[in-house]
Coordinates of C-alpha atoms and ligand atoms in Angstrom, one line a residue:
M37 CA -21.1 -11.9 -3.3
N38 CA -19.4 -12.1 0.2
R39 CA -16.2 -14.0 -0.6
L40 CA -13.0 -13.0 -2.2
S41 CA -12.0 -14.7 -5.5
T42 CA -8.4 -15.4 -4.3
K43 CA -6.9 -17.6 -1.5
H44 CA -3.9 -15.2 -1.1
L45 CA -3.4 -11.5 -1.5
V46 CA -0.2 -11.2 -3.4
G47 CA -1.2 -8.3 -5.7
I48 CA -4.1 -6.0 -6.7
K49 CA -3.7 -7.4 -10.2
D50 CA -5.4 -10.6 -9.1
L51 CA -8.4 -8.9 -7.5
T52 CA -11.7 -8.2 -9.2
P53 CA -13.6 -4.9 -8.7
D54 CA -16.1 -6.9 -6.7
D55 CA -13.3 -8.1 -4.4
I56 CA -12.2 -4.5 -3.8
H57 CA -15.7 -3.3 -3.0
L58 CA -16.2 -6.3 -0.6
I59 CA -12.9 -5.3 1.2
F60 CA -14.1 -1.7 1.4
E61 CA -17.6 -2.7 2.8
T62 CA -15.9 -5.0 5.3
A63 CA -13.4 -2.3 6.3
D64 CA -16.3 0.1 6.8
N65 CA -17.7 -2.2 9.5
F66 CA -14.3 -2.8 11.1
K67 CA -13.6 1.0 11.2
Q68 CA -16.7 1.4 13.3
I69 CA -15.6 -1.4 15.6
I70 CA -12.1 0.0 16.2
N71 CA -13.6 3.4 17.1
R72 CA -15.7 1.8 19.9
P73 CA -14.5 1.6 23.5
I74 CA -14.1 -2.2 23.1
R75 CA -12.2 -2.6 19.8
K76 CA -11.5 -6.3 19.8
V77 CA -13.6 -8.9 18.0
P78 CA -13.1 -12.7 18.2
S79 CA -13.2 -13.3 14.4
L80 CA -9.7 -14.8 14.1
R81 CA -9.5 -16.5 17.5
D82 CA -7.4 -19.7 17.2
I83 CA -5.8 -18.5 13.9
T84 CA -2.0 -17.9 14.1
I85 CA -0.5 -15.3 11.8
A86 CA 3.3 -14.8 11.3
N87 CA 4.5 -11.4 10.3
L88 CA 7.7 -11.9 8.3
F89 CA 9.5 -8.7 7.6
F90 CA 12.7 -9.1 5.6
E91 CA 12.8 -5.4 4.9
N92 CA 12.3 -2.4 7.2
S93 CA 8.8 -1.1 7.9
T94 CA 7.0 1.2 10.4
R95 CA 3.4 1.7 9.3
T96 CA 2.7 -1.6 7.6
R97 CA 4.2 -3.8 10.3
V98 CA 2.5 -2.0 13.2
S99 CA -0.8 -1.8 11.2
F100 CA -0.9 -5.5 10.4
E101 CA 0.0 -6.4 14.0
L102 CA -2.8 -4.1 15.4
A103 CA -5.3 -5.5 12.8
E104 CA -4.4 -9.1 13.8
K105 CA -4.7 -8.3 17.5
R106 CA -8.0 -6.5 17.1
L107 CA -9.3 -9.7 15.4
S108 CA -8.0 -11.8 18.3
A109 CA -5.5 -13.7 16.2
D110 CA -2.3 -15.2 17.8
V111 CA 0.6 -13.2 16.4
V112 CA 4.3 -14.0 15.9
N113 CA 6.7 -11.4 14.6
F114 CA 9.8 -12.2 12.7
S115 CA 12.5 -9.7 11.6
S116 CA 15.3 -10.9 9.3
S117 CA 18.0 -8.9 11.0
T118 CA 17.8 -11.0 14.2
S119 CA 17.0 -14.3 12.5
S120 CA 19.0 -17.2 11.0
V121 CA 18.6 -15.7 7.6
S122 CA 21.9 -13.9 8.4
K123 CA 23.5 -17.4 8.7
G124 CA 22.4 -18.3 5.1
E125 CA 19.0 -20.0 5.6
T126 CA 16.8 -19.8 2.5
L127 CA 13.4 -18.1 2.3
I128 CA 11.5 -21.4 1.9
D129 CA 13.4 -23.1 4.7
T130 CA 12.8 -20.1 7.0
V131 CA 9.1 -20.0 6.2
K132 CA 8.6 -23.8 6.3
N133 CA 10.2 -23.9 9.8
I134 CA 7.9 -21.2 11.1
L135 CA 4.9 -22.9 9.5
S136 CA 5.7 -26.2 11.1
M137 CA 4.8 -24.5 14.4
K138 CA 1.2 -24.4 13.1
V139 CA 0.9 -21.0 11.5
E140 CA -2.1 -20.5 9.2
M141 CA -1.3 -17.2 7.6
V142 CA 1.9 -15.3 6.6
V143 CA 2.2 -11.6 6.1
M144 CA 5.4 -11.0 4.3
R145 CA 7.5 -8.0 3.3
H146 CA 10.5 -8.8 1.1
A147 CA 13.0 -6.9 -1.0
A148 CA 12.6 -9.3 -4.0
P149 CA 9.8 -8.6 -6.5
G150 CA 7.7 -11.8 -6.7
A151 CA 8.8 -13.2 -3.4
C152 CA 5.2 -13.6 -2.2
V153 CA 4.0 -15.3 -5.5
F154 CA 7.0 -17.7 -5.2
L155 CA 6.2 -18.5 -1.6
S156 CA 2.5 -19.1 -2.4
K157 CA 3.5 -21.9 -4.8
H158 CA 5.6 -23.7 -2.2
I159 CA 3.6 -23.5 1.1
D160 CA 0.1 -24.3 2.2
A161 CA -0.5 -21.2 4.4
Q162 CA -2.2 -18.1 3.0
I163 CA 0.1 -15.3 2.0
V164 CA -0.5 -11.6 2.3
N165 CA 2.0 -9.4 0.5
A166 CA 3.1 -6.5 2.7
G167 CA 5.3 -5.1 -0.1
D168 CA 7.7 -7.1 -2.4
G169 CA 10.5 -5.0 -3.8
T170 CA 9.4 -2.8 -6.7
H171 CA 6.4 -5.1 -7.5
E172 CA 3.2 -4.6 -5.4
H173 CA 2.0 -3.3 -2.0
P174 CA -1.7 -4.3 -2.2
T175 CA -2.9 -3.3 1.2
Q176 CA -1.3 0.2 0.7
A177 CA -3.3 0.7 -2.5
L178 CA -6.5 -0.6 -0.8
L179 CA -6.1 1.8 2.1
D180 CA -5.3 4.7 -0.3
A181 CA -8.4 4.1 -2.4
F182 CA -10.5 3.6 0.7
S183 CA -9.3 6.9 2.0
I184 CA -10.2 8.7 -1.2
R185 CA -13.6 7.0 -1.2
E186 CA -14.1 8.3 2.4
E187 CA -13.4 11.9 1.3
L188 CA -14.9 12.0 -2.2
G189 CA -17.4 9.1 -2.4
D190 CA -17.5 6.7 -5.4
L191 CA -14.1 6.6 -7.1
N192 CA -15.5 6.1 -10.6
G193 CA -14.3 9.0 -12.8
K194 CA -12.1 10.6 -10.1
K195 CA -8.8 12.0 -11.4
I196 CA -5.7 10.8 -9.5
L197 CA -2.2 12.2 -10.1
I198 CA 0.7 10.0 -8.8
V199 CA 3.9 12.0 -8.5
G200 CA 7.5 10.9 -8.0
D201 CA 9.6 7.8 -8.4
I202 CA 7.1 5.6 -10.4
L203 CA 9.7 3.3 -11.7
H204 CA 10.8 1.9 -8.3
S205 CA 7.4 2.2 -6.5
R206 CA 5.3 -0.8 -5.6
V207 CA 2.8 1.7 -4.2
A208 CA 2.5 3.3 -7.6
L209 CA 1.9 0.0 -9.4
S210 CA -0.7 -1.3 -6.9
N211 CA -2.4 2.1 -6.9
I212 CA -2.6 2.1 -10.7
Y213 CA -4.1 -1.4 -10.8
C214 CA -6.6 -0.6 -8.0
L215 CA -7.7 2.9 -9.2
K216 CA -8.1 1.7 -12.8
K217 CA -10.3 -1.3 -11.6
L218 CA -12.5 1.3 -9.8
G219 CA -12.9 3.5 -12.8
C220 CA -10.5 6.3 -12.0
Q221 CA -8.5 8.3 -14.5
V222 CA -4.8 8.1 -13.5
K223 CA -1.8 10.3 -14.6
V224 CA 1.8 10.1 -13.4
C225 CA 4.3 12.9 -13.1
G226 CA 8.0 12.7 -12.4
P227 CA 11.4 12.8 -14.1
P228 CA 11.2 10.9 -17.4
T229 CA 14.0 8.6 -16.1
L230 CA 11.6 7.5 -13.3
I231 CA 8.6 6.7 -15.5
P232 CA 8.5 3.1 -16.7
R233 CA 8.2 2.6 -20.5
Y234 CA 5.2 0.3 -20.1
I235 CA 3.1 3.0 -18.3
S236 CA 0.7 3.6 -21.3
A237 CA -0.1 -0.1 -21.4
L238 CA -1.6 0.3 -17.9
G239 CA -4.0 2.9 -19.2
V240 CA -2.0 5.7 -17.6
E241 CA -1.0 9.1 -19.1
V242 CA 2.2 11.0 -18.3
E243 CA 1.9 14.7 -17.2
P244 CA 5.4 16.1 -17.3
N245 CA 4.4 19.4 -15.6
L246 CA 3.5 19.2 -11.9
M247 CA 1.4 22.4 -11.8
K248 CA -0.7 21.3 -14.8
G249 CA -1.1 17.9 -13.1
L250 CA -2.4 19.6 -10.0
E251 CA -4.8 21.7 -12.0
W252 CA -6.2 18.5 -13.6
C253 CA -6.5 16.2 -10.6
D254 CA -8.8 15.7 -7.6
V255 CA -6.1 13.9 -5.6
A256 CA -2.3 14.1 -5.7
N257 CA -0.4 11.1 -4.3
M258 CA 3.1 12.2 -3.6
L259 CA 5.6 9.3 -3.6
R260 CA 9.0 9.1 -1.9
I261 CA 12.1 9.0 -4.0
Q262 CA 13.5 5.5 -3.3
L263 CA 17.2 6.2 -3.2
E264 CA 17.8 2.8 -1.7
R265 CA 16.5 1.1 -4.8
Q266 CA 18.3 3.3 -7.3
D267 CA 21.5 1.8 -8.6
I268 CA 22.3 4.7 -10.9
R269 CA 21.5 8.5 -10.9
Y270 CA 18.1 9.2 -12.3
F271 CA 18.3 13.0 -11.7
P272 CA 21.2 15.4 -11.0
T273 CA 20.4 16.2 -7.3
L274 CA 17.6 16.0 -4.8
R275 CA 17.5 19.8 -4.8
E276 CA 16.8 19.9 -8.5
Y277 CA 14.2 17.1 -8.1
T278 CA 12.4 19.2 -5.4
M279 CA 12.5 22.3 -7.6
Q280 CA 10.5 20.5 -10.4
Y281 CA 8.4 17.9 -8.5
G282 CA 8.2 19.0 -4.9
L283 CA 4.8 20.3 -3.7
T284 CA 4.6 23.5 -1.7
L285 CA 1.6 25.3 -0.1
P286 CA 1.7 28.3 -2.5
M287 CA 1.2 25.9 -5.3
L288 CA -1.9 24.5 -3.7
E289 CA -3.1 28.1 -2.9
K290 CA -2.8 29.0 -6.6
L291 CA -5.4 26.4 -7.6
D292 CA -9.0 27.5 -8.0
K293 CA -10.2 24.3 -6.3
E294 CA -9.4 22.0 -3.3
I295 CA -7.4 18.8 -3.9
L296 CA -6.5 16.0 -1.5
I297 CA -2.9 15.4 -0.8
M298 CA -1.7 11.8 0.0
H299 CA 1.6 10.2 0.8
P300 CA 2.2 6.6 1.7
G301 CA 5.1 7.4 4.0
P302 CA 7.8 7.6 5.1
I303 CA 7.9 11.3 4.0
N304 CA 11.1 13.0 3.2
R305 CA 9.9 16.4 4.4
G306 CA 11.2 19.2 2.1
V307 CA 11.8 16.8 -0.8
E308 CA 8.4 15.5 -2.2
V309 CA 6.3 17.8 0.0
T310 CA 7.0 20.6 2.4
S311 CA 6.1 20.2 6.1
E312 CA 3.5 23.0 5.5
V313 CA 1.8 20.7 2.9
A314 CA 2.1 17.5 4.9
D315 CA 0.6 19.1 8.0
S316 CA -2.1 21.1 6.2
D317 CA -5.8 20.6 5.9
H318 CA -5.3 19.4 2.3
S319 CA -3.4 16.4 3.6
I320 CA -5.1 13.1 4.5
I321 CA -1.8 11.3 5.3
L322 CA -2.7 10.3 8.8
D323 CA -6.2 9.3 7.7
Q324 CA -4.5 6.9 5.3
V325 CA -2.5 5.4 8.2
E326 CA -5.6 5.1 10.4
N327 CA -7.6 3.4 7.6
G328 CA -4.8 0.9 7.1
V329 CA -5.8 -1.0 10.3
A330 CA -9.5 -1.4 9.1
I331 CA -8.4 -2.4 5.6
R332 CA -5.9 -5.0 6.9
M333 CA -8.6 -6.4 9.3
A334 CA -10.9 -6.7 6.3
V335 CA -8.3 -8.5 4.2
L336 CA -7.3 -10.9 7.0
Y337 CA -10.9 -11.6 7.9
L338 CA -12.0 -12.3 4.3
L339 CA -9.0 -14.4 3.5
A340 CA -9.6 -16.5 6.6
A341 CA -13.2 -17.1 5.5
Q342 CA -11.8 -18.0 2.0
K343 CA -9.7 -20.8 3.6
D344 CA -12.9 -22.5 4.9
V345 CA -14.1 -22.7 1.2
N346 CA -10.8 -24.1 -0.1
A347 CA -10.3 -26.6 2.8
Ligands
CP28 N1 3.7 2.9 3.5 C1 4.6 2.0 4.0 O1 4.7 0.9 3.4 O2 5.3 2.4 5.0 P1 6.3 1.4 5.8 O3 7.5 1.1 4.9 O4 6.7 2.2 7.1 O5 5.6 0.1 6.2

């Protein structure tokens, strides 16, 4: 099989394991290409992609733009803070106006969970979700799983611990869907108030004790506390959060094995991980960022091929 089963990428929930393996194999090829002296390929020449960011981003926005440019697509960038959204224009009107200028694909980040699914039902262009509120962040999960595969090989049976604010994290949900589809065992660790009640229905166990979780896992993915999405207090203070769930180098040195440390960024240094951990040999945080470009090239390339089938 060399085609994705979906026209859009709104969530990992919609992908099959074969889709994910195809994205990884395609990303392997693109990773080789972007490490060559000439990093550009003509695969998406004459395709125009709009990057619509209604919420702040550093990594995802830059990574998509680089991926699009490496594939020779025409790129238009939109940021809500400088647009007519501030004058009251709706999401659909904004997107329809941009699409009338002959745009084939939309990469969108939005604060509202489900915004990409909603948009995909109202417009003809293909949609790639770059993070929708607390719902999904599919390309982050793909680059995370790809980075683990690069370090540890086949993901089947690997033990992954996701630590932190699981309740508000689109990265956690997309990672859980992706890792479970690839045969991983997944546990989450964090304050009970930040663990969703439906977690066991996803096939995920809760490990309340961070040190026990570290002893169990092959990989620890340390998530950011999303204060901007928290409307009430979920724990007394950040200091107390860090005392229970913050990762330090002495904790890693106490283990009788090596584990990989991941973080999707942005990092709150000294809260979820110390700088010593973030910058240590255990950390693959910058590899994740590097792999994001190849993964996003693969997603855009495969979706563009999918459009030919659906046309
Ligand atoms: N990982 C991630 O989504 O980072 P940004 O918010 O900077 O895009």
